[in-house]
PDB file of C-alpha atoms in Angstrom:
ATOM      1  CA  UNK A   6       4.746 -13.206   3.847  1.00 65.00           C
ATOM      2  CA  UNK A   7       3.901 -13.397   0.185  1.00 82.00           C
ATOM      3  CA  UNK A   8       3.867 -10.104  -1.618  1.00 93.00           C
ATOM      4  CA  UNK A   9       1.647  -9.154  -4.517  1.00 96.00           C
ATOM      5  CA  UNK A  10       1.505 -12.019  -6.985  1.00 97.00           C
ATOM      6  CA  UNK A  11       1.046 -11.473 -10.698  1.00 97.00           C
ATOM      7  CA  UNK A  12       0.655 -13.961 -13.487  1.00 96.00           C
ATOM      8  CA  UNK A  13       1.835 -14.563 -16.059  1.00 97.00           C
ATOM      9  CA  UNK A  14       5.220 -12.860 -15.773  1.00 96.00           C
ATOM     10  CA  UNK A  15       5.584 -12.734 -19.537  1.00 97.00           C
ATOM     11  CA  UNK A  16       2.946 -12.882 -22.224  1.00 97.00           C
ATOM     12  CA  UNK A  17       3.465 -12.832 -25.965  1.00 97.00           C
ATOM     13  CA  UNK A  18       0.377 -12.725 -28.117  1.00 97.00           C
ATOM     14  CA  UNK A  19      -0.733 -11.727 -31.571  1.00 97.00           C
ATOM     15  CA  UNK A  20      -2.751  -8.671 -32.417  1.00 97.00           C
ATOM     16  CA  UNK A  21      -6.454  -9.265 -32.020  1.00 97.00           C
ATOM     17  CA  UNK A  22      -6.147 -11.895 -29.315  1.00 97.00           C
ATOM     18  CA  UNK A  23      -7.630 -11.576 -25.852  1.00 97.00           C
ATOM     19  CA  UNK A  24      -5.169 -11.147 -23.005  1.00 98.00           C
ATOM     20  CA  UNK A  25      -5.932 -11.648 -19.319  1.00 98.00           C
ATOM     21  CA  UNK A  26      -3.551 -10.538 -16.609  1.00 98.00           C
ATOM     22  CA  UNK A  27      -4.039 -11.728 -13.048  1.00 98.00           C
ATOM     23  CA  UNK A  28      -3.211 -10.310  -9.639  1.00 98.00           C
ATOM     24  CA  UNK A  29      -3.428 -11.550  -6.079  1.00 98.00           C
ATOM     25  CA  UNK A  30      -3.023  -8.700  -3.574  1.00 97.00           C
ATOM     26  CA  UNK A  31      -1.435  -8.987  -0.162  1.00 96.00           C
ATOM     27  CA  UNK A  32      -3.833 -10.606   2.278  1.00 95.00           C
ATOM     28  CA  UNK A  33      -5.698  -8.008   4.316  1.00 94.00           C
ATOM     29  CA  UNK A  34      -5.131  -5.197   1.840  1.00 95.00           C
ATOM     30  CA  UNK A  35      -8.289  -3.420   0.776  1.00 93.00           C
ATOM     31  CA  UNK A  36      -7.091  -1.371  -2.188  1.00 94.00           C
ATOM     32  CA  UNK A  37      -5.746  -2.680  -5.483  1.00 95.00           C
ATOM     33  CA  UNK A  38      -4.186  -0.716  -8.304  1.00 95.00           C
ATOM     34  CA  UNK A  39      -3.355  -1.543 -11.934  1.00 97.00           C
ATOM     35  CA  UNK A  40      -0.535   0.413 -13.611  1.00 96.00           C
ATOM     36  CA  UNK A  41       1.005   0.365 -17.068  1.00 96.00           C
ATOM     37  CA  UNK A  42       4.648   1.253 -17.666  1.00 94.00           C
ATOM     38  CA  UNK A  43       6.061   2.175 -21.074  1.00 93.00           C
ATOM     39  CA  UNK A  44       9.132   4.073 -22.192  1.00 88.00           C
ATOM     40  CA  UNK A  45       7.011   6.706 -23.891  1.00 88.00           C
ATOM     41  CA  UNK A  46       4.386   7.341 -21.214  1.00 88.00           C
ATOM     42  CA  UNK A  47       6.105   6.236 -18.032  1.00 90.00           C
ATOM     43  CA  UNK A  48       4.027   4.791 -15.194  1.00 92.00           C
ATOM     44  CA  UNK A  49       0.288   5.337 -15.548  1.00 92.00           C
ATOM     45  CA  UNK A  50      -2.504   4.380 -13.203  1.00 93.00           C
ATOM     46  CA  UNK A  51      -5.195   2.527 -15.127  1.00 95.00           C
ATOM     47  CA  UNK A  52      -7.730   1.768 -12.402  1.00 95.00           C
ATOM     48  CA  UNK A  53      -7.973   1.252  -8.690  1.00 92.00           C
ATOM     49  CA  UNK A  54     -10.378  -0.637  -6.444  1.00 94.00           C
ATOM     50  CA  UNK A  55     -11.240  -0.223  -2.810  1.00 93.00           C
ATOM     51  CA  UNK A  56     -13.091  -3.077  -1.100  1.00 93.00           C
ATOM     52  CA  UNK A  57     -13.534  -4.682  -4.539  1.00 94.00           C
ATOM     53  CA  UNK A  58     -15.324  -1.621  -5.934  1.00 94.00           C
ATOM     54  CA  UNK A  59     -13.768   0.379  -8.796  1.00 94.00           C
ATOM     55  CA  UNK A  60     -13.087   3.878  -7.497  1.00 91.00           C
ATOM     56  CA  UNK A  61     -11.190   5.551 -10.324  1.00 89.00           C
ATOM     57  CA  UNK A  62     -11.009   4.132 -13.843  1.00 92.00           C
ATOM     58  CA  UNK A  63     -10.176   7.376 -15.584  1.00 90.00           C
ATOM     59  CA  UNK A  64      -6.841   5.958 -16.720  1.00 91.00           C
ATOM     60  CA  UNK A  65      -8.316   3.024 -18.634  1.00 94.00           C
ATOM     61  CA  UNK A  66      -7.316   3.841 -22.195  1.00 87.00           C
ATOM     62  CA  UNK A  67     -10.377   2.617 -24.052  1.00 84.00           C
ATOM     63  CA  UNK A  68     -13.177   0.090 -24.136  1.00 90.00           C
ATOM     64  CA  UNK A  69     -10.779  -2.677 -25.087  1.00 95.00           C
ATOM     65  CA  UNK A  70      -9.553  -2.641 -21.490  1.00 97.00           C
ATOM     66  CA  UNK A  71     -11.608  -3.972 -18.609  1.00 97.00           C
ATOM     67  CA  UNK A  72     -10.776  -4.833 -15.008  1.00 97.00           C
ATOM     68  CA  UNK A  73     -12.625  -6.841 -12.410  1.00 97.00           C
ATOM     69  CA  UNK A  74     -12.178  -7.666  -8.768  1.00 97.00           C
ATOM     70  CA  UNK A  75     -14.650 -10.434  -7.918  1.00 96.00           C
ATOM     71  CA  UNK A  76     -13.277 -10.873  -4.399  1.00 95.00           C
ATOM     72  CA  UNK A  77     -10.681  -9.474  -2.041  1.00 94.00           C
ATOM     73  CA  UNK A  78      -7.965 -11.854  -3.177  1.00 95.00           C
ATOM     74  CA  UNK A  79      -8.134 -11.685  -6.952  1.00 96.00           C
ATOM     75  CA  UNK A  80      -8.271  -9.192  -9.782  1.00 98.00           C
ATOM     76  CA  UNK A  81      -8.000  -9.408 -13.551  1.00 98.00           C
ATOM     77  CA  UNK A  82      -7.112  -6.924 -16.264  1.00 98.00           C
ATOM     78  CA  UNK A  83      -8.388  -7.943 -19.682  1.00 98.00           C
ATOM     79  CA  UNK A  84      -7.517  -6.542 -23.089  1.00 97.00           C
ATOM     80  CA  UNK A  85      -9.770  -7.546 -25.963  1.00 96.00           C
ATOM     81  CA  UNK A  86      -8.760  -7.249 -28.739  1.00 96.00           C
ATOM     82  CA  UNK A  87      -5.091  -6.598 -28.084  1.00 96.00           C
ATOM     83  CA  UNK A  88      -3.023  -4.241 -30.248  1.00 96.00           C
ATOM     84  CA  UNK A  89       0.753  -3.765 -30.621  1.00 96.00           C
ATOM     85  CA  UNK A  90       0.545  -0.425 -28.795  1.00 95.00           C
ATOM     86  CA  UNK A  91      -0.635  -2.305 -25.697  1.00 96.00           C
ATOM     87  CA  UNK A  92       2.855  -3.757 -25.329  1.00 97.00           C
ATOM     88  CA  UNK A  93       4.076  -2.676 -21.903  1.00 97.00           C
ATOM     89  CA  UNK A  94       4.798  -3.875 -18.398  1.00 96.00           C
ATOM     90  CA  UNK A  95       1.630  -4.058 -16.331  1.00 97.00           C
ATOM     91  CA  UNK A  96       1.972  -3.766 -12.566  1.00 96.00           C
ATOM     92  CA  UNK A  97      -0.505  -4.578  -9.879  1.00 97.00           C
ATOM     93  CA  UNK A  98      -0.128  -2.978  -6.447  1.00 96.00           C
ATOM     94  CA  UNK A  99      -2.061  -3.209  -3.213  1.00 96.00           C
ATOM     95  CA  UNK A 100      -2.345  -1.175  -0.035  1.00 94.00           C
ATOM     96  CA  UNK A 101      -4.157  -1.376   3.273  1.00 92.00           C
ATOM     97  CA  UNK A 102      -6.535   1.089   1.697  1.00 78.00           C
ATOM     98  CA  UNK A 103      -8.591   4.146   2.397  1.00 75.00           C
ATOM     99  CA  UNK A 104      -5.889   6.752   2.851  1.00 80.00           C
ATOM    100  CA  UNK A 105      -3.762   8.758   0.481  1.00 77.00           C
ATOM    101  CA  UNK A 106      -0.791   8.230   2.807  1.00 83.00           C
ATOM    102  CA  UNK A 107      -0.846   4.453   2.368  1.00 87.00           C
ATOM    103  CA  UNK A 108       2.184   2.688   0.972  1.00 91.00           C
ATOM    104  CA  UNK A 109       1.495   0.794  -2.218  1.00 93.00           C
ATOM    105  CA  UNK A 110       3.193  -2.597  -2.574  1.00 95.00           C
ATOM    106  CA  UNK A 111       3.952  -3.570  -6.133  1.00 95.00           C
ATOM    107  CA  UNK A 112       4.028  -6.951  -7.773  1.00 96.00           C
ATOM    108  CA  UNK A 113       6.837  -7.993 -10.130  1.00 94.00           C
ATOM    109  CA  UNK A 114       4.827  -7.063 -13.204  1.00 95.00           C
ATOM    110  CA  UNK A 115       3.668  -8.777 -16.366  1.00 97.00           C
ATOM    111  CA  UNK A 116       5.606  -7.972 -19.517  1.00 96.00           C
ATOM    112  CA  UNK A 117       3.134  -8.019 -22.398  1.00 98.00           C
ATOM    113  CA  UNK A 118       4.256  -8.152 -26.013  1.00 98.00           C
ATOM    114  CA  UNK A 119       1.633  -7.894 -28.724  1.00 97.00           C
ATOM    115  CA  UNK A 120       2.939  -8.816 -32.163  1.00 96.00           C
TER     116      UNK A 120
ATOM    117  CA  UNK B  27      -4.604  18.456 -10.448  1.00 75.00           C
ATOM    118  CA  UNK B  28      -1.346  17.223  -9.014  1.00 84.00           C
ATOM    119  CA  UNK B  29       1.923  16.514 -10.731  1.00 90.00           C
ATOM    120  CA  UNK B  30       5.596  15.960 -10.090  1.00 93.00           C
ATOM    121  CA  UNK B  31       8.573  16.852 -12.242  1.00 95.00           C
ATOM    122  CA  UNK B  32      11.822  14.991 -11.958  1.00 96.00           C
ATOM    123  CA  UNK B  33      14.779  16.931 -13.274  1.00 92.00           C
ATOM    124  CA  UNK B  34      17.234  14.740 -15.086  1.00 91.00           C
ATOM    125  CA  UNK B  35      16.210  11.432 -16.590  1.00 93.00           C
ATOM    126  CA  UNK B  36      19.729  10.077 -16.054  1.00 96.00           C
ATOM    127  CA  UNK B  37      22.142  10.813 -13.226  1.00 97.00           C
ATOM    128  CA  UNK B  38      25.615   9.329 -12.838  1.00 97.00           C
ATOM    129  CA  UNK B  39      27.674   9.554  -9.671  1.00 97.00           C
ATOM    130  CA  UNK B  40      30.869   7.938  -8.511  1.00 97.00           C
ATOM    131  CA  UNK B  41      30.782   5.315  -5.807  1.00 97.00           C
ATOM    132  CA  UNK B  42      31.072   7.096  -2.462  1.00 97.00           C
ATOM    133  CA  UNK B  43      29.851  10.433  -3.834  1.00 97.00           C
ATOM    134  CA  UNK B  44      26.712  12.315  -2.864  1.00 97.00           C
ATOM    135  CA  UNK B  45      23.498  11.276  -4.589  1.00 98.00           C
ATOM    136  CA  UNK B  46      20.987  14.045  -5.318  1.00 98.00           C
ATOM    137  CA  UNK B  47      17.817  13.324  -7.286  1.00 98.00           C
ATOM    138  CA  UNK B  48      15.485  16.240  -7.836  1.00 97.00           C
ATOM    139  CA  UNK B  49      11.714  16.335  -7.607  1.00 97.00           C
ATOM    140  CA  UNK B  50       9.383  19.320  -7.738  1.00 96.00           C
ATOM    141  CA  UNK B  51       5.662  19.028  -7.198  1.00 94.00           C
ATOM    142  CA  UNK B  52       2.541  20.924  -8.079  1.00 90.00           C
ATOM    143  CA  UNK B  53      -0.529  20.511  -5.930  1.00 83.00           C
ATOM    144  CA  UNK B  54      -3.604  22.525  -5.054  1.00 77.00           C
ATOM    145  CA  UNK B  55      -3.894  20.778  -1.693  1.00 78.00           C
ATOM    146  CA  UNK B  56      -1.255  19.863   0.882  1.00 79.00           C
ATOM    147  CA  UNK B  57       0.617  17.054  -0.828  1.00 86.00           C
ATOM    148  CA  UNK B  58       1.735  13.697   0.346  1.00 91.00           C
ATOM    149  CA  UNK B  59       5.021  12.844  -1.366  1.00 93.00           C
ATOM    150  CA  UNK B  60       6.743   9.548  -2.015  1.00 95.00           C
ATOM    151  CA  UNK B  61       9.966   8.195  -3.451  1.00 97.00           C
ATOM    152  CA  UNK B  62       9.925   4.707  -4.928  1.00 97.00           C
ATOM    153  CA  UNK B  63      12.831   2.700  -6.334  1.00 97.00           C
ATOM    154  CA  UNK B  64      12.688   0.154  -9.143  1.00 95.00           C
ATOM    155  CA  UNK B  65      15.494  -2.346  -9.625  1.00 93.00           C
ATOM    156  CA  UNK B  66      15.812  -4.023 -13.022  1.00 89.00           C
ATOM    157  CA  UNK B  67      12.966  -6.378 -13.848  1.00 86.00           C
ATOM    158  CA  UNK B  68      11.237  -5.742 -10.535  1.00 89.00           C
ATOM    159  CA  UNK B  69       8.270  -3.825  -9.235  1.00 91.00           C
ATOM    160  CA  UNK B  70       8.521  -0.554  -7.359  1.00 94.00           C
ATOM    161  CA  UNK B  71       9.468  -0.430  -3.696  1.00 95.00           C
ATOM    162  CA  UNK B  72       8.856   2.441  -1.286  1.00 95.00           C
ATOM    163  CA  UNK B  73      11.996   4.295  -0.173  1.00 97.00           C
ATOM    164  CA  UNK B  74      10.317   6.946   1.970  1.00 96.00           C
ATOM    165  CA  UNK B  75       7.289   9.193   2.212  1.00 94.00           C
ATOM    166  CA  UNK B  76       6.280  12.557   3.600  1.00 93.00           C
ATOM    167  CA  UNK B  77       2.812  12.938   5.042  1.00 89.00           C
ATOM    168  CA  UNK B  78       2.822  15.485   7.873  1.00 84.00           C
ATOM    169  CA  UNK B  79       5.175  16.568  10.641  1.00 85.00           C
ATOM    170  CA  UNK B  80       8.936  16.547  10.291  1.00 88.00           C
ATOM    171  CA  UNK B  81       9.991  17.800   6.892  1.00 90.00           C
ATOM    172  CA  UNK B  82      13.190  15.734   6.794  1.00 95.00           C
ATOM    173  CA  UNK B  83      12.210  12.170   6.129  1.00 96.00           C
ATOM    174  CA  UNK B  84      14.550   9.213   6.463  1.00 96.00           C
ATOM    175  CA  UNK B  85      14.034   6.090   4.427  1.00 95.00           C
ATOM    176  CA  UNK B  86      15.597   2.757   3.726  1.00 94.00           C
ATOM    177  CA  UNK B  87      19.125   2.146   2.451  1.00 94.00           C
ATOM    178  CA  UNK B  88      20.433   5.442   3.834  1.00 96.00           C
ATOM    179  CA  UNK B  89      18.251   7.702   1.694  1.00 97.00           C
ATOM    180  CA  UNK B  90      16.502  10.798   2.946  1.00 97.00           C
ATOM    181  CA  UNK B  91      14.415  13.601   1.485  1.00 97.00           C
ATOM    182  CA  UNK B  92      13.386  17.031   2.657  1.00 96.00           C
ATOM    183  CA  UNK B  93       9.994  18.582   2.012  1.00 94.00           C
ATOM    184  CA  UNK B  94      10.399  22.282   1.214  1.00 94.00           C
ATOM    185  CA  UNK B  95       7.060  23.968   0.749  1.00 91.00           C
ATOM    186  CA  UNK B  96       8.561  27.306  -0.248  1.00 92.00           C
ATOM    187  CA  UNK B  97      10.442  25.627  -3.096  1.00 93.00           C
ATOM    188  CA  UNK B  98       7.753  23.004  -3.871  1.00 94.00           C
ATOM    189  CA  UNK B  99      10.520  20.431  -3.764  1.00 95.00           C
ATOM    190  CA  UNK B 100      11.139  16.984  -2.339  1.00 97.00           C
ATOM    191  CA  UNK B 101      14.672  16.099  -3.390  1.00 97.00           C
ATOM    192  CA  UNK B 102      16.171  12.707  -2.548  1.00 98.00           C
ATOM    193  CA  UNK B 103      19.696  12.456  -1.187  1.00 98.00           C
ATOM    194  CA  UNK B 104      22.186   9.908   0.047  1.00 98.00           C
ATOM    195  CA  UNK B 105      25.580  10.976   1.418  1.00 97.00           C
ATOM    196  CA  UNK B 106      27.606   8.152  -0.104  1.00 97.00           C
ATOM    197  CA  UNK B 107      26.567   6.171  -3.172  1.00 97.00           C
ATOM    198  CA  UNK B 108      26.913   2.416  -3.284  1.00 96.00           C
ATOM    199  CA  UNK B 109      26.965   0.213  -6.350  1.00 96.00           C
ATOM    200  CA  UNK B 110      23.730  -1.394  -5.183  1.00 96.00           C
ATOM    201  CA  UNK B 111      21.955   1.977  -5.483  1.00 97.00           C
ATOM    202  CA  UNK B 112      21.926   1.698  -9.273  1.00 97.00           C
ATOM    203  CA  UNK B 113      18.233   1.678 -10.173  1.00 97.00           C
ATOM    204  CA  UNK B 114      15.410   3.894 -11.384  1.00 96.00           C
ATOM    205  CA  UNK B 115      13.872   6.280  -8.892  1.00 97.00           C
ATOM    206  CA  UNK B 116      10.362   7.670  -9.046  1.00 96.00           C
ATOM    207  CA  UNK B 117       8.895  10.611  -7.199  1.00 96.00           C
ATOM    208  CA  UNK B 118       5.131  10.518  -6.672  1.00 94.00           C
ATOM    209  CA  UNK B 119       2.398  12.683  -5.171  1.00 92.00           C
ATOM    210  CA  UNK B 120      -1.029  11.955  -3.764  1.00 87.00           C
ATOM    211  CA  UNK B 121      -3.630  14.370  -2.538  1.00 70.00           C
ATOM    212  CA  UNK B 122      -5.356  14.806   0.731  1.00 59.00           C
ATOM    213  CA  UNK B 123      -8.963  13.930   1.506  1.00 62.00           C
ATOM    214  CA  UNK B 124      -8.720  10.186   1.037  1.00 61.00           C
ATOM    215  CA  UNK B 125      -7.849  10.081  -2.643  1.00 70.00           C
ATOM    216  CA  UNK B 126      -5.410   7.201  -2.936  1.00 77.00           C
ATOM    217  CA  UNK B 127      -4.379   7.919  -6.503  1.00 84.00           C
ATOM    218  CA  UNK B 128      -0.627   8.325  -6.938  1.00 89.00           C
ATOM    219  CA  UNK B 129       0.777  10.427  -9.751  1.00 90.00           C
ATOM    220  CA  UNK B 130       4.317   9.436 -10.656  1.00 92.00           C
ATOM    221  CA  UNK B 131       7.116  11.401 -12.216  1.00 93.00           C
ATOM    222  CA  UNK B 132       8.932  10.173 -15.295  1.00 93.00           C
ATOM    223  CA  UNK B 133      11.732   8.623 -13.286  1.00 95.00           C
ATOM    224  CA  UNK B 134      15.481   9.151 -12.911  1.00 97.00           C
ATOM    225  CA  UNK B 135      17.897   6.387 -13.769  1.00 97.00           C
ATOM    226  CA  UNK B 136      20.825   6.410 -11.362  1.00 97.00           C
ATOM    227  CA  UNK B 137      24.115   4.952 -12.523  1.00 97.00           C
ATOM    228  CA  UNK B 138      26.997   4.405 -10.121  1.00 97.00           C
ATOM    229  CA  UNK B 139      30.499   4.696 -11.514  1.00 97.00           C
ATOM    230  CA  UNK B 140      33.031   2.386  -9.825  1.00 95.00           C
TER     231      UNK B 140
END
C-alpha cells in the first residue's frame, strides 16, 4: 500500500515567491496533519484536519501560511510570500482519525529552502 | 497543557550495549505516550505507544518502554544495540478526550559505536 505522498520532495525558491506543498494521505484515513521541522524549533504541528475540516490551526505561524483540504485525498500548504526563515522540512502525516491514541503515518517530507 | 522532555540530545552506545533514551512528560490528564523514530532523510515512524493497560509496552525492532506514573516517565530501552538503530528518536504525548494533537520532544540522536 502507498504511504503518505508528498510533493515536491525538494523546493528551492526566492524570498517573496509563493510556495505550495502538496500531500496525499493514506486512503481511508480521516485525519491529516502538517508539521514543520527545524533545528531551532524541532517538530511543530502547524494544523490538522479531520474529515477535511480544520480542527486546530493554532500552530500556523502567521497569515502568510494557509492550508486547505478540498477532499479526503488531497491537501495543500501554501506560503505567500515566502521568507528565508520559512526554510525547513515540512511533513504531512495522516491517521485513521478521531482518537488521540491513533498512530500518525508520516510522509517523507518536503525540504524547503528560501533564498 | 502537555509537554515532554527528552534528556540528552545525543546518546552514543557501543554495538551490543544497552540503549536507554529518557523521556519525562507533563500532563494534566492521563497521557497517551508515543515513541517515534526518524532515519536520515525520512519521515517519522511509530516505534511503540502507551494508551491504557499494561505499562510495559513492546514495539518494533526490539524496543520497549515502560510507563511510570509515579516518575512521570516513559523511557525507551533496547537490550542490545545494533548499527541499524542509529537514528533520531522522538517522544510525544497526546491528551485524552479525542484531541489528536501530538506534542513532540526535541529528539535524541542515537549513535552506535562499532
